[in-house]
Every structure is written in C-alpha cells, then in structure tokens.
CSV table of C-alpha atoms in Angstrom, one decimal:
chain,number,residue,atom,x,y,z
A,1,MET,CA,0.0,0.0,0.0
A,2,SER,CA,1.2,3.5,-0.8
A,3,ALA,CA,0.1,6.7,1.0
A,4,VAL,CA,-0.5,9.9,-0.8
A,5,VAL,CA,2.6,12.1,-1.3
A,6,ARG,CA,2.0,15.7,-0.3
A,7,VAL,CA,3.1,17.9,-3.3
A,8,GLY,CA,5.9,20.2,-2.4
A,9,ALA,CA,6.4,18.9,1.1
A,10,PRO,CA,9.9,18.2,2.4
A,11,ILE,CA,11.4,14.8,2.7
A,12,ALA,CA,12.6,13.7,6.1
A,13,ILE,CA,15.9,11.7,6.4
A,14,VAL,CA,16.2,10.1,9.8
A,15,SER,CA,18.7,8.0,11.7
A,16,ALA,CA,18.9,6.9,15.4
A,17,MET,CA,22.5,7.9,16.1
A,18,HIS,CA,24.8,10.8,15.0
A,19,GLU,CA,27.3,8.4,13.6
A,20,GLU,CA,24.6,7.0,11.3
A,21,LEU,CA,23.5,10.4,10.0
A,22,ALA,CA,26.9,12.2,9.8
A,23,ALA,CA,27.6,11.3,6.2
A,24,VAL,CA,24.1,12.4,5.1
A,25,LEU,CA,24.4,15.8,6.8
A,26,ASP,CA,27.7,16.3,4.9
A,27,LEU,CA,25.7,16.1,1.7
A,28,LEU,CA,23.5,19.1,2.5
A,29,PRO,CA,25.1,22.3,1.1
A,30,ASP,CA,22.8,24.8,2.9
A,31,GLU,CA,21.5,23.2,6.1
A,32,ARG,CA,20.2,25.3,9.0
A,33,LYS,CA,19.4,24.0,12.4
A,34,VAL,CA,16.0,24.2,14.1
A,35,VAL,CA,15.6,22.8,17.7
A,36,VAL,CA,12.2,21.3,18.5
A,37,ALA,CA,11.4,19.0,21.4
A,38,GLY,CA,15.1,18.9,22.3
A,39,ARG,CA,16.0,17.6,18.9
A,40,GLU,CA,18.1,19.3,16.2
A,41,PHE,CA,16.3,19.3,12.9
A,42,TRP,CA,18.5,20.2,9.9
A,43,GLN,CA,16.7,21.9,7.0
A,44,GLY,CA,18.3,22.1,3.6
A,45,HIS,CA,18.2,20.9,0.0
A,46,LEU,CA,19.6,17.9,-1.9
A,47,HIS,CA,19.2,17.3,-5.6
A,48,GLY,CA,16.4,19.8,-5.8
A,49,HIS,CA,14.4,18.3,-2.9
A,50,GLU,CA,13.7,20.2,0.4
A,51,VAL,CA,15.1,18.0,3.1
A,52,VAL,CA,14.7,17.8,6.9
A,53,ALA,CA,17.4,15.6,8.6
A,54,VAL,CA,17.1,14.6,12.2
A,55,LEU,CA,18.3,12.0,14.8
A,56,ALA,CA,15.3,9.9,16.0
A,57,ARG,CA,17.3,8.9,19.1
A,58,ILE,CA,17.3,5.4,20.2
A,59,GLY,CA,14.2,3.4,21.1
A,60,LYS,CA,10.5,3.4,20.2
A,61,VAL,CA,9.3,6.2,22.4
A,62,ALA,CA,12.0,8.6,21.3
A,63,ALA,CA,11.4,7.6,17.7
A,64,ALA,CA,7.6,8.2,18.0
A,65,THR,CA,8.2,11.7,19.4
A,66,THR,CA,10.5,12.5,16.4
A,67,ALA,CA,8.1,11.1,13.9
A,68,ALA,CA,5.2,13.1,15.3
A,69,VAL,CA,7.2,16.4,15.2
A,70,LEU,CA,8.2,15.7,11.6
A,71,ALA,CA,4.6,15.2,10.6
A,72,GLU,CA,3.0,18.0,12.7
A,73,ARG,CA,5.6,20.7,12.8
A,74,PHE,CA,7.6,20.2,9.6
A,75,LYS,CA,4.7,18.8,7.5
A,76,VAL,CA,7.0,16.4,5.8
A,77,GLY,CA,5.6,14.5,2.8
A,78,ARG,CA,7.8,11.4,3.0
A,79,VAL,CA,10.1,9.8,5.7
A,80,VAL,CA,13.1,7.7,5.0
A,81,PHE,CA,14.9,6.0,7.9
A,82,THR,CA,18.4,4.8,7.5
A,83,GLY,CA,21.0,3.2,9.8
A,84,VAL,CA,22.0,-0.2,11.1
A,85,ALA,CA,20.2,-3.3,12.3
A,86,GLY,CA,21.0,-6.8,13.5
A,87,GLY,CA,20.5,-9.6,10.9
A,88,LEU,CA,18.0,-12.4,11.7
A,89,GLY,CA,17.0,-14.0,8.4
A,90,ASN,CA,18.9,-16.8,6.8
A,91,GLY,CA,21.4,-15.4,4.4
A,92,VAL,CA,21.3,-11.9,5.9
A,93,GLN,CA,24.9,-11.2,6.7
A,94,VAL,CA,27.0,-8.3,8.0
A,95,GLY,CA,27.4,-5.7,5.3
A,96,ASP,CA,24.1,-6.6,3.6
A,97,VAL,CA,21.3,-4.1,3.2
A,98,VAL,CA,17.7,-4.7,4.2
A,99,VAL,CA,14.8,-2.6,3.0
A,100,ALA,CA,11.7,-3.1,5.1
A,101,SER,CA,8.4,-4.1,3.5
A,102,GLU,CA,6.6,-4.1,6.8
A,103,PHE,CA,7.3,-3.5,10.5
A,104,LEU,CA,6.3,-5.3,13.8
A,105,GLN,CA,7.1,-4.7,17.5
A,106,HIS,CA,8.6,-7.9,18.7
A,107,ASP,CA,8.1,-6.9,22.3
A,108,MET,CA,4.5,-5.8,22.0
A,109,ASP,CA,2.4,-8.2,24.2
A,110,ALA,CA,-1.0,-7.1,25.5
A,111,SER,CA,-2.3,-10.6,25.8
A,112,PRO,CA,-4.6,-12.1,26.8
A,113,ILE,CA,-6.7,-9.0,26.0
A,114,PHE,CA,-5.2,-8.8,22.5
A,115,PRO,CA,-3.2,-11.3,20.5
A,116,ARG,CA,0.5,-11.2,21.1
A,117,HIS,CA,2.3,-8.6,18.9
A,118,GLU,CA,-1.0,-6.9,18.0
A,119,VAL,CA,-1.0,-3.2,18.7
A,120,PRO,CA,-4.1,-2.5,20.9
A,121,LEU,CA,-7.0,-0.8,19.2
A,122,TYR,CA,-5.4,-1.0,15.7
A,123,GLY,CA,-6.4,-4.6,14.9
A,124,ARG,CA,-3.0,-5.4,13.4
A,125,SER,CA,0.5,-6.3,14.4
A,126,ARG,CA,2.2,-5.2,11.2
A,127,PHE,CA,2.5,-1.8,9.6
A,128,ALA,CA,3.5,-1.7,5.9
A,129,ALA,CA,6.2,0.4,4.5
A,130,ASP,CA,5.1,2.7,1.6
A,131,ALA,CA,5.3,0.4,-1.4
A,132,ASN,CA,6.5,3.0,-3.9
A,133,LEU,CA,9.1,4.6,-1.5
A,134,ALA,CA,10.4,1.1,-0.4
A,135,ALA,CA,10.8,0.1,-4.1
A,136,ALA,CA,12.7,3.3,-4.8
A,137,LEU,CA,14.9,2.6,-1.8
A,138,CYS,CA,15.6,-0.9,-3.1
A,139,GLU,CA,16.6,0.5,-6.5
A,140,ALA,CA,18.8,3.2,-5.0
A,141,ALA,CA,20.5,0.6,-2.7
A,142,ARG,CA,21.3,-1.7,-5.6
A,143,SER,CA,22.5,1.2,-7.8
A,144,ALA,CA,24.6,2.9,-5.1
A,145,LEU,CA,26.0,-0.3,-3.6
A,146,PRO,CA,26.4,-2.9,-6.4
A,147,GLN,CA,28.7,-5.0,-4.2
A,148,ALA,CA,26.1,-5.3,-1.4
A,149,ARG,CA,23.3,-7.9,-1.2
A,150,VAL,CA,19.9,-6.2,-0.9
A,151,HIS,CA,17.0,-7.9,0.9
A,152,ARG,CA,13.4,-6.8,1.3
A,153,GLY,CA,11.0,-8.0,4.0
A,154,LEU,CA,9.8,-7.9,7.6
A,155,VAL,CA,11.9,-5.8,10.0
A,156,VAL,CA,11.1,-6.1,13.8
A,157,SER,CA,11.6,-3.4,16.5
A,158,GLY,CA,11.9,-3.5,20.2
A,159,ASP,CA,13.2,-1.6,23.2
A,160,ARG,CA,16.3,-3.8,23.8
A,161,PHE,CA,19.5,-4.2,21.9
A,162,VAL,CA,19.4,-7.9,20.8
A,163,SER,CA,23.0,-9.1,21.4
A,164,THR,CA,23.0,-12.7,22.5
A,165,THR,CA,22.6,-15.9,20.4
A,166,ALA,CA,19.8,-17.1,22.7
A,167,GLU,CA,17.8,-13.9,22.1
A,168,ALA,CA,18.4,-14.0,18.4
A,169,ARG,CA,17.3,-17.7,18.1
A,170,ALA,CA,14.2,-16.9,20.2
A,171,LEU,CA,13.2,-14.2,17.8
A,172,GLN,CA,14.0,-16.4,14.7
A,173,ALA,CA,11.7,-19.1,16.2
A,174,ASP,CA,9.0,-16.7,17.1
A,175,LEU,CA,9.1,-14.6,13.9
A,176,PRO,CA,10.7,-16.7,11.2
A,177,GLU,CA,9.9,-14.1,8.5
A,178,ALA,CA,11.9,-11.4,10.2
A,179,LEU,CA,15.0,-10.3,8.3
A,180,ALA,CA,16.4,-7.8,10.8
A,181,VAL,CA,15.9,-6.4,14.2
A,182,GLU,CA,16.4,-2.8,15.4
A,183,MET,CA,14.8,-0.3,17.9
A,184,GLU,CA,12.8,2.4,16.0
A,185,GLY,CA,11.2,1.4,12.7
A,186,ALA,CA,7.9,0.0,13.9
A,187,ALA,CA,7.3,3.1,16.0
A,188,PHE,CA,8.0,5.3,13.0
A,189,ALA,CA,5.7,3.2,10.9
A,190,GLN,CA,2.8,3.4,13.3
A,191,VAL,CA,3.1,7.2,13.7
A,192,CYS,CA,3.4,7.7,10.0
A,193,HIS,CA,0.4,5.5,9.5
A,194,ASP,CA,-1.5,7.7,11.9
A,195,PHE,CA,-0.6,10.9,10.0
A,196,GLY,CA,-0.9,9.4,6.5
A,197,VAL,CA,2.8,10.1,5.7
A,198,PRO,CA,4.6,7.6,3.4
A,199,PHE,CA,7.4,5.9,5.3
A,200,ALA,CA,10.2,3.5,4.3
A,201,ALA,CA,13.5,2.3,5.9
A,202,VAL,CA,16.8,0.9,4.8
A,203,ARG,CA,19.3,-0.7,7.2
A,204,THR,CA,22.8,-1.9,6.8
A,205,ILE,CA,23.4,-5.1,8.8
A,206,SER,CA,26.1,-4.5,11.4
A,207,ASP,CA,25.9,-7.8,13.2
A,208,ARG,CA,23.9,-11.0,13.5
A,209,ALA,CA,22.3,-9.9,16.8
A,210,ASP,CA,24.2,-12.7,18.6
A,211,ASP,CA,27.0,-13.1,21.0
A,212,ALA,CA,29.4,-11.4,18.5
A,213,ALA,CA,27.3,-8.3,18.4
A,214,HIS,CA,29.5,-6.6,20.9
A,215,GLY,CA,32.2,-5.9,18.3
A,216,ASP,CA,33.4,-2.4,17.4
A,217,PHE,CA,29.8,-1.3,16.6
A,218,LEU,CA,30.6,2.5,16.3
A,219,GLU,CA,33.6,1.8,14.1
A,220,PHE,CA,31.4,-0.2,11.7
A,221,ILE,CA,28.9,2.6,11.6
A,222,ARG,CA,31.5,5.2,10.8
A,223,THR,CA,33.4,3.2,8.2
A,224,VAL,CA,30.6,1.1,6.5
A,225,ALA,CA,27.0,2.0,7.5
A,226,SER,CA,27.2,5.8,7.4
A,227,PRO,CA,28.8,5.8,3.9
A,228,HIS,CA,26.2,3.3,2.8
A,229,SER,CA,23.4,5.6,4.1
A,230,ALA,CA,24.8,8.6,2.3
A,231,ALA,CA,25.2,6.8,-1.0
A,232,ILE,CA,21.7,5.3,-0.8
A,233,VAL,CA,20.1,8.6,0.2
A,234,GLU,CA,21.9,10.6,-2.5
A,235,THR,CA,21.0,8.1,-5.2
A,236,LEU,CA,17.4,8.0,-4.0
A,237,LEU,CA,16.9,11.8,-4.0
A,238,ARG,CA,18.8,12.1,-7.4
A,239,ASN,CA,16.3,9.7,-8.9
A,240,LEU,CA,13.0,10.7,-7.1
A,241,PRO,CA,10.9,13.0,-9.2
A,242,GLN,CA,10.5,16.5,-7.7
A,243,SER,CA,7.0,17.1,-6.4
C-alpha cells in the first residue's frame, strides 16, 4: 500500500544515532538548524528536494516523538529512515542491506486482551512500508552499492539491543519471516500511518544480533554503515521526481 505524497512537502531523512547520520548531513550544502522537542532538525536541500534531517534517538518512544514532530511541525511528505540493524534472516549477513516491506514490534504483548504482537485498538500487528518509497529505496541501494546484497521483507523493532545468540534464536523461532531487528522502525511506521505520511526504511546489517554483536559497533557505523546511508540517500533523491 502507498500513502498519498504531499506535493511540495519536504522529505525527512532520519537515523537513530549521530554516527549513522553524519555522512548524510555532509551532503547538504545549505543546512540550517532548528531545535524542537530537544532535537536538532537540519533543514536544507539535496538534488532539488527540500530535506529535513534529524536524529530519531534510540528506542520506540524517542522515535515516535521525532516522527510526530516531523509530521505535525515540519509537515513532511515522506520519511526515510536509514541506519543499522542486526541480521536475523537466513542469508542476511554483515554488510548486507535490508529494505523493510513491513514492521512489527517484537516486544508488544497485551495478551490475553489482545493477541501477542497486535497493537491494541489497531487490529493489526504489522504496519506496511510505503510500497513506492520502499521500491525506490531498493533500486537506490542496488544502484549505489552494487557490491552489497539487498534484501526486502519484515523488520522487527523492540526496546532492547538484541545481542545474544539465545535472544536471536528466540526471535527467529517466534518470527521466522523477520530479516532484521532494530529499535525504532515499527514506532515510526505506526506514527506515519496515523498521520498518513509515506514511510520506508533501509538498514545496513552491522551484526547477527548474537554473542558477537558486541564488536566495534561504532567503528562499523563510521566506516561502513554511514557511507552506505549517504550513498543510498543521495541516489534516492537524485532519482526521485521532484514534487
């Protein structure tokens, strides 16, 4: 499903951490900072598009706050989330790229009142990415990073950093369709659904969410994931028609 794009509205580029967003900010030639809700929003232009770049911060509540401000204060027309995630799916390895087709909160459990994973009062556990924007992200990732394998499918979010083999195996058994796990996407997807804003996300796999996930995480982001994000975002905006 694709939401309606607001003509002339800015495009939001979001990451959870500064290290993930740094290379994207370097692309903006004319950015100016606006502080709202304790967050720095960077307004500028890239390849003819008006852009708002911001750190979501880490976790679902922080992400939801950022998403709501983007929709309500900045009136963005599309939201693209980029950063890192832990790989869960078979064949999803470090350095691969995952574009989400839908999102689910793996730690949502209001049972027995509602089925496990279902978001109360929504009647669903999964929120779809915008189909057109996700397809454009896939194309941009394959074009910008021809050496990387690009996957598309379910991405799950929760308020814990999954970093043990036992946790990863439990998620794989519970949600065998899940390709990757992170901490913000499902919250952004839900808020963007509420506001009718097209949303999509692309993640570089930094680890396998197992006992080896405690490696040099920030170094991987600086040397691999952040350049990946910048290359994908620049290619996406270069190819997206200007509204």
